Coordinates of C-alpha atoms in Angstrom, one line a residue:
M1 CA 65.9 143.3 -2.1
T2 CA 64.3 145.9 0.1
M3 CA 60.5 145.9 0.8
F4 CA 60.3 149.3 -1.0
R5 CA 61.9 147.8 -4.1
R6 CA 59.5 144.8 -4.1
V7 CA 56.5 147.1 -3.8
T8 CA 57.8 149.3 -6.6
L9 CA 58.4 146.3 -8.9
A10 CA 54.9 144.9 -8.1
C11 CA 53.3 148.2 -8.8
A12 CA 55.2 148.5 -12.1
A13 CA 54.1 144.9 -13.1
F14 CA 50.5 145.8 -12.2
V15 CA 50.6 148.9 -14.4
L16 CA 52.1 146.9 -17.3
I17 CA 49.4 144.2 -17.0
G18 CA 46.7 146.9 -16.9
A19 CA 48.1 148.6 -19.9
S20 CA 48.1 145.4 -21.8
A21 CA 44.5 144.7 -20.9
V22 CA 43.4 148.0 -22.3
S23 CA 45.5 148.0 -25.4
A24 CA 42.8 146.5 -27.6
R25 CA 42.6 148.3 -30.9
E26 CA 39.2 149.8 -31.7
L27 CA 38.0 150.1 -35.3
V28 CA 34.9 151.8 -36.6
L29 CA 32.2 150.6 -39.1
G30 CA 29.7 153.1 -40.5
H31 CA 26.5 152.8 -42.6
T32 CA 23.3 154.6 -43.4
G33 CA 20.7 151.9 -42.4
Q34 CA 18.1 152.0 -39.7
P35 CA 18.4 149.3 -36.9
S36 CA 15.5 147.3 -38.4
V37 CA 17.1 146.5 -41.7
T38 CA 19.1 143.3 -42.3
F39 CA 22.3 145.1 -43.4
S40 CA 22.4 146.9 -40.1
G41 CA 22.4 143.4 -38.5
V42 CA 25.3 142.5 -40.7
G43 CA 27.4 145.2 -39.1
L44 CA 26.5 144.0 -35.6
Q45 CA 27.3 140.4 -36.5
F46 CA 30.7 141.5 -37.9
S47 CA 31.5 143.5 -34.8
D48 CA 30.6 140.6 -32.5
K49 CA 32.6 138.1 -34.5
V50 CA 35.7 140.2 -34.6
K51 CA 35.6 140.5 -30.8
E52 CA 35.0 136.8 -30.4
L53 CA 37.8 135.7 -32.7
S54 CA 40.3 138.2 -31.3
G55 CA 39.4 137.6 -27.7
G56 CA 38.8 141.3 -27.4
E57 CA 42.2 142.4 -28.8
L58 CA 40.4 143.9 -31.8
T59 CA 36.9 145.6 -31.5
V60 CA 34.6 147.2 -34.0
S61 CA 32.2 150.0 -33.0
V62 CA 29.2 150.2 -35.3
M63 CA 27.8 153.6 -36.2
G64 CA 24.6 153.3 -38.2
A65 CA 21.7 155.5 -39.3
S66 CA 24.1 158.0 -41.0
A67 CA 25.8 158.8 -37.7
L68 CA 29.1 159.2 -39.6
G69 CA 27.6 160.9 -42.7
N70 CA 26.0 159.8 -46.0
N71 CA 27.5 157.1 -48.2
R72 CA 29.6 159.5 -50.3
E73 CA 31.1 160.9 -47.1
G74 CA 31.6 157.4 -45.7
I75 CA 33.6 156.2 -48.7
E76 CA 35.7 159.4 -48.6
Q77 CA 36.5 158.5 -45.0
I78 CA 37.4 155.0 -46.0
Q79 CA 39.8 156.2 -48.6
Q80 CA 41.5 158.5 -46.1
G81 CA 41.6 155.9 -43.3
M82 CA 39.4 158.0 -41.1
T83 CA 36.8 155.3 -40.9
D84 CA 37.7 151.6 -41.1
F85 CA 34.7 149.8 -42.5
W86 CA 31.5 150.7 -44.4
L87 CA 28.4 148.8 -45.6
I88 CA 27.3 150.1 -49.0
S89 CA 25.3 149.2 -52.2
T90 CA 27.6 148.5 -55.2
G91 CA 25.6 151.1 -57.2
L92 CA 27.1 153.8 -55.1
L93 CA 30.7 152.7 -55.9
A94 CA 30.2 153.3 -59.6
P95 CA 32.3 156.5 -59.5
F96 CA 35.3 154.4 -58.3
S97 CA 35.1 151.5 -60.7
N98 CA 33.2 150.7 -63.9
T99 CA 33.2 147.0 -63.1
V100 CA 30.9 147.2 -60.2
S101 CA 28.3 149.1 -62.3
I102 CA 27.5 145.8 -64.0
F103 CA 25.2 145.0 -61.1
D104 CA 23.0 147.9 -62.0
L105 CA 22.0 146.4 -65.4
P106 CA 18.2 145.8 -65.2
Y107 CA 16.8 142.4 -64.5
L108 CA 20.3 140.9 -64.5
F109 CA 19.7 138.0 -62.1
K110 CA 17.2 135.2 -62.8
S111 CA 16.5 134.5 -59.2
E112 CA 17.7 135.0 -55.7
K113 CA 19.3 131.5 -55.8
A114 CA 21.2 132.4 -59.0
A115 CA 22.4 135.7 -57.4
L116 CA 23.7 133.9 -54.3
A117 CA 25.6 131.4 -56.4
F118 CA 27.2 134.3 -58.3
M119 CA 28.3 136.0 -55.1
D120 CA 30.3 132.9 -54.2
S121 CA 32.1 132.9 -57.5
D122 CA 35.5 134.0 -58.6
V123 CA 33.8 136.3 -61.1
A124 CA 32.3 138.2 -58.2
R125 CA 35.7 138.7 -56.6
E126 CA 37.2 139.8 -59.8
I127 CA 34.6 142.5 -60.2
V128 CA 35.4 144.3 -56.9
A129 CA 39.2 143.8 -57.1
P130 CA 39.8 147.2 -58.9
L131 CA 38.3 149.1 -56.0
E132 CA 41.6 148.5 -54.1
E133 CA 43.3 150.9 -56.5
K134 CA 41.0 153.6 -55.0
G135 CA 41.8 152.6 -51.4
I136 CA 38.7 150.5 -50.9
K137 CA 39.1 146.8 -50.0
A138 CA 36.0 144.6 -50.5
L139 CA 35.6 142.0 -47.8
G140 CA 32.3 140.3 -48.9
Y141 CA 29.0 140.4 -50.6
F142 CA 25.4 140.0 -49.4
P143 CA 22.1 141.0 -51.0
M144 CA 20.1 144.0 -49.8
G145 CA 17.0 142.6 -51.6
W146 CA 15.2 143.3 -54.9
R147 CA 14.6 146.9 -55.7
H148 CA 10.9 147.7 -56.3
I149 CA 9.0 150.9 -57.3
H150 CA 6.9 152.8 -54.7
S151 CA 4.5 155.4 -55.9
N152 CA 1.1 157.0 -55.5
I153 CA -0.1 155.7 -58.9
A154 CA -0.6 152.1 -59.9
I155 CA 2.2 151.0 -62.2
R156 CA 1.8 147.8 -64.2
K157 CA 3.3 148.8 -67.4
P158 CA 6.5 150.7 -68.2
E159 CA 4.6 153.4 -70.1
Q160 CA 2.8 154.3 -66.9
L161 CA 6.1 155.7 -65.6
K162 CA 6.1 158.4 -68.4
G163 CA 6.6 161.8 -66.8
V164 CA 7.0 160.4 -63.3
K165 CA 9.7 162.0 -61.2
I166 CA 11.4 159.1 -59.6
R167 CA 14.3 159.2 -57.2
T168 CA 17.2 156.9 -57.9
E169 CA 20.7 156.6 -56.5
P170 CA 23.2 158.9 -58.2
A171 CA 24.5 156.1 -60.5
P172 CA 24.3 156.5 -64.3
I173 CA 22.8 153.1 -65.1
R174 CA 20.2 153.3 -62.4
M175 CA 19.1 156.7 -63.7
A176 CA 19.1 155.3 -67.3
I177 CA 16.7 152.5 -66.4
F178 CA 13.9 154.8 -65.6
N179 CA 14.7 157.4 -68.2
A180 CA 14.4 154.6 -70.8
M181 CA 10.8 154.0 -69.6
G182 CA 9.9 157.6 -70.0
A183 CA 10.3 158.6 -66.3
S184 CA 12.4 161.5 -65.1
A185 CA 15.1 160.0 -62.9
I186 CA 16.3 162.3 -60.2
P187 CA 19.5 161.4 -58.3
M188 CA 19.1 162.3 -54.6
D189 CA 20.8 161.4 -51.3
F190 CA 18.8 158.8 -49.4
G191 CA 18.2 161.1 -46.4
E192 CA 16.3 163.6 -48.6
V193 CA 13.8 161.2 -50.1
F194 CA 11.0 161.2 -47.5
T195 CA 10.8 165.0 -47.3
S196 CA 11.0 165.2 -51.1
L197 CA 8.1 162.8 -51.5
Q198 CA 6.0 164.8 -49.0
Q199 CA 6.7 168.1 -50.7
G200 CA 6.1 166.7 -54.2
V201 CA 9.7 167.3 -55.4
I202 CA 9.6 163.7 -56.5
D203 CA 6.6 161.4 -57.2
A204 CA 8.1 158.0 -56.6
G205 CA 11.2 156.0 -55.6
E206 CA 12.7 152.6 -55.9
Q207 CA 14.0 150.6 -52.9
P208 CA 14.1 147.1 -51.4
L209 CA 11.1 146.4 -49.1
E210 CA 13.1 146.8 -45.9
N211 CA 14.1 150.4 -46.9
I212 CA 10.6 151.3 -47.9
K213 CA 9.4 150.2 -44.5
S214 CA 12.2 151.5 -42.3
Q215 CA 12.2 154.9 -43.9
G216 CA 8.4 155.3 -43.7
F217 CA 8.0 155.6 -47.5
D218 CA 5.0 153.3 -47.2
T219 CA 3.2 155.8 -45.1
I220 CA 3.1 158.4 -47.9
Q221 CA 3.1 156.1 -50.9
K222 CA 0.2 153.8 -51.7
Y223 CA 1.5 151.4 -54.3
I224 CA 4.5 149.1 -54.3
T225 CA 5.2 147.4 -57.7
L226 CA 7.2 144.2 -57.4
D227 CA 9.2 144.6 -60.6
G228 CA 12.6 143.7 -59.0
H229 CA 14.6 145.7 -61.5
I230 CA 17.8 145.2 -59.5
L231 CA 18.8 142.7 -56.9
D232 CA 20.9 145.1 -54.9
P233 CA 24.3 143.6 -53.9
M234 CA 25.8 145.1 -50.8
L235 CA 29.5 145.1 -49.9
L236 CA 31.3 145.2 -46.6
V237 CA 34.3 147.3 -47.5
M238 CA 37.4 148.3 -45.6
S239 CA 39.9 151.1 -45.8
K240 CA 43.0 149.8 -47.5
I241 CA 45.0 152.0 -45.1
T242 CA 43.5 150.2 -42.1
W243 CA 44.0 146.8 -43.8
E244 CA 47.7 147.4 -44.3
S245 CA 48.1 148.6 -40.7
L246 CA 46.9 145.2 -39.4
N247 CA 49.2 142.4 -38.7
E248 CA 48.6 139.0 -40.3
K249 CA 46.7 137.6 -37.4
E250 CA 44.4 140.6 -37.3
Q251 CA 43.8 140.4 -41.0
R252 CA 42.6 136.8 -40.5
W253 CA 40.2 137.8 -37.8
V254 CA 38.7 140.5 -40.0
T255 CA 38.5 138.2 -43.1
E256 CA 36.8 135.4 -41.1
A257 CA 34.4 137.8 -39.4
A258 CA 33.5 139.4 -42.7
K259 CA 32.6 136.0 -44.2
F260 CA 30.5 135.1 -41.2
A261 CA 28.6 138.4 -41.2
C262 CA 27.9 138.4 -45.0
D263 CA 26.7 134.7 -44.8
W264 CA 24.4 135.8 -42.0
G265 CA 23.0 138.6 -44.3
R266 CA 22.4 136.2 -47.1
E267 CA 20.6 133.8 -44.8
N268 CA 18.3 136.4 -43.4
I269 CA 17.5 139.0 -46.1
F270 CA 15.0 137.1 -48.2
G271 CA 13.1 135.6 -45.3
N272 CA 12.8 139.0 -43.7
S273 CA 11.6 140.6 -46.9
K274 CA 9.0 137.8 -47.4
K275 CA 7.6 138.4 -43.9
L276 CA 7.4 142.1 -44.6
L277 CA 5.6 141.4 -47.9
E278 CA 3.1 139.2 -46.1
A279 CA 2.4 142.0 -43.6
Y280 CA 1.8 144.5 -46.5
K281 CA -0.6 142.1 -48.1
A282 CA -2.5 141.6 -44.9
G283 CA -2.7 145.3 -44.2
T284 CA -5.0 147.9 -45.8
Q285 CA -2.7 150.9 -46.2
N286 CA -0.7 149.8 -49.2
I287 CA -1.5 148.0 -52.5
I288 CA 1.0 145.4 -53.7
I289 CA 1.2 145.0 -57.4
E290 CA 2.6 141.6 -58.4
L291 CA 3.5 141.5 -62.0
T292 CA 2.9 138.5 -64.3
N293 CA 5.8 137.1 -66.3
E294 CA 4.4 138.9 -69.4
E295 CA 4.1 142.2 -67.5
R296 CA 7.7 141.9 -66.2
E297 CA 9.0 141.0 -69.6
A298 CA 7.5 144.3 -70.9
F299 CA 9.7 146.2 -68.3
R300 CA 12.7 144.2 -69.4
K301 CA 12.1 145.1 -73.1
A302 CA 11.6 148.7 -72.3
T303 CA 15.0 148.9 -70.6
Q304 CA 16.9 147.2 -73.4
P305 CA 18.4 150.6 -74.4
V306 CA 20.3 150.5 -71.1
Y307 CA 22.2 147.4 -72.3
D308 CA 22.8 149.0 -75.7
E309 CA 24.4 152.0 -74.0
F310 CA 26.3 150.5 -71.1
L311 CA 27.1 146.8 -71.6
E312 CA 30.4 147.3 -73.4
K313 CA 31.4 149.9 -70.8
V314 CA 30.9 147.7 -67.8
G315 CA 32.3 144.5 -69.5
K316 CA 30.5 142.3 -72.0
D317 CA 32.9 139.4 -71.0
T318 CA 32.0 139.7 -67.4
Y319 CA 28.3 139.8 -68.3
D320 CA 28.6 136.6 -70.2
K321 CA 30.3 135.0 -67.2
I322 CA 27.4 136.0 -65.0
M323 CA 24.9 134.6 -67.5
K324 CA 27.0 131.3 -67.6
I325 CA 26.8 131.0 -63.8
Q326 CA 23.0 131.3 -63.9
E327 CA 22.4 128.8 -66.7
S328 CA 21.2 126.0 -64.5
F329 CA 18.8 128.2 -62.5
P330 CA 15.2 128.6 -63.5
A331 CA 13.8 132.2 -63.7
E332 CA 11.7 133.1 -60.7
S333 CA 9.6 136.2 -60.0
P334 CA 11.1 138.6 -57.4
Q335 CA 8.2 138.3 -55.0
N336 CA 10.0 139.6 -51.9

């Protein structure tokens, strides 16, 4: 073999090795959260774990803070295979499956422990399975935290919401909750809320504490009422198109990383919310309204019409299974 031939082969081998080294497949995860919120951390944990498990063969770039659009746009991208993963509240998936709307029923979970037990159940997996028919594959659950009311008037009774223009997510049950209490529920994209509060387009909103803080709602709203009407479940979802394009090994990496990231979210969300609540109580800018059991029961009774209207639609049998899972758990106030 001539020297020229040896050099040519060596160069070709180097090019092939180099090509192999850079052949890692890059996927993209989007969400609307700010860096300070726990579910933003879930995305980063997922990305790091995929890279670790795959040895860099598979990577996930995280695009948060609505860099890829709002939640509606994100799910459309997921369905089309334009974006690979998205972090989203189950409430925003209602247009794609009635089953996930069951989480929007008011005061559904007795406690955070009961909710976490449910998220590990077969029932939880059954509820999100129909999303696959719409091109959306659910990889795992974790809580976003209890949703509370923020406003510029003190709210201790449901009747104090009468006439209040309150922003909700564009989901029928979430709107019905506040309409049942006499408020005027206004569906609105998350990114429009702050300006709408400033301009008086709306009077109030309802969010987990982390969102209230990260979006600055606490700077223009004096009161936070800890009613905990919904324990917001979040989903890490994936494009079914992307899933089916992965080989078996890559699917294992994604599945294992999703479980790791969602477990991390569950372990951190309530502790982070409690720290935030302690900071609110220690400060002077906001007034935290902690409801007694009797006061919270009044909110529950006021929202009974929501069950009358929607329970059969979202699945009475599924509701009964959720109640069965919670039987051994005592009721606890959502003080975080």
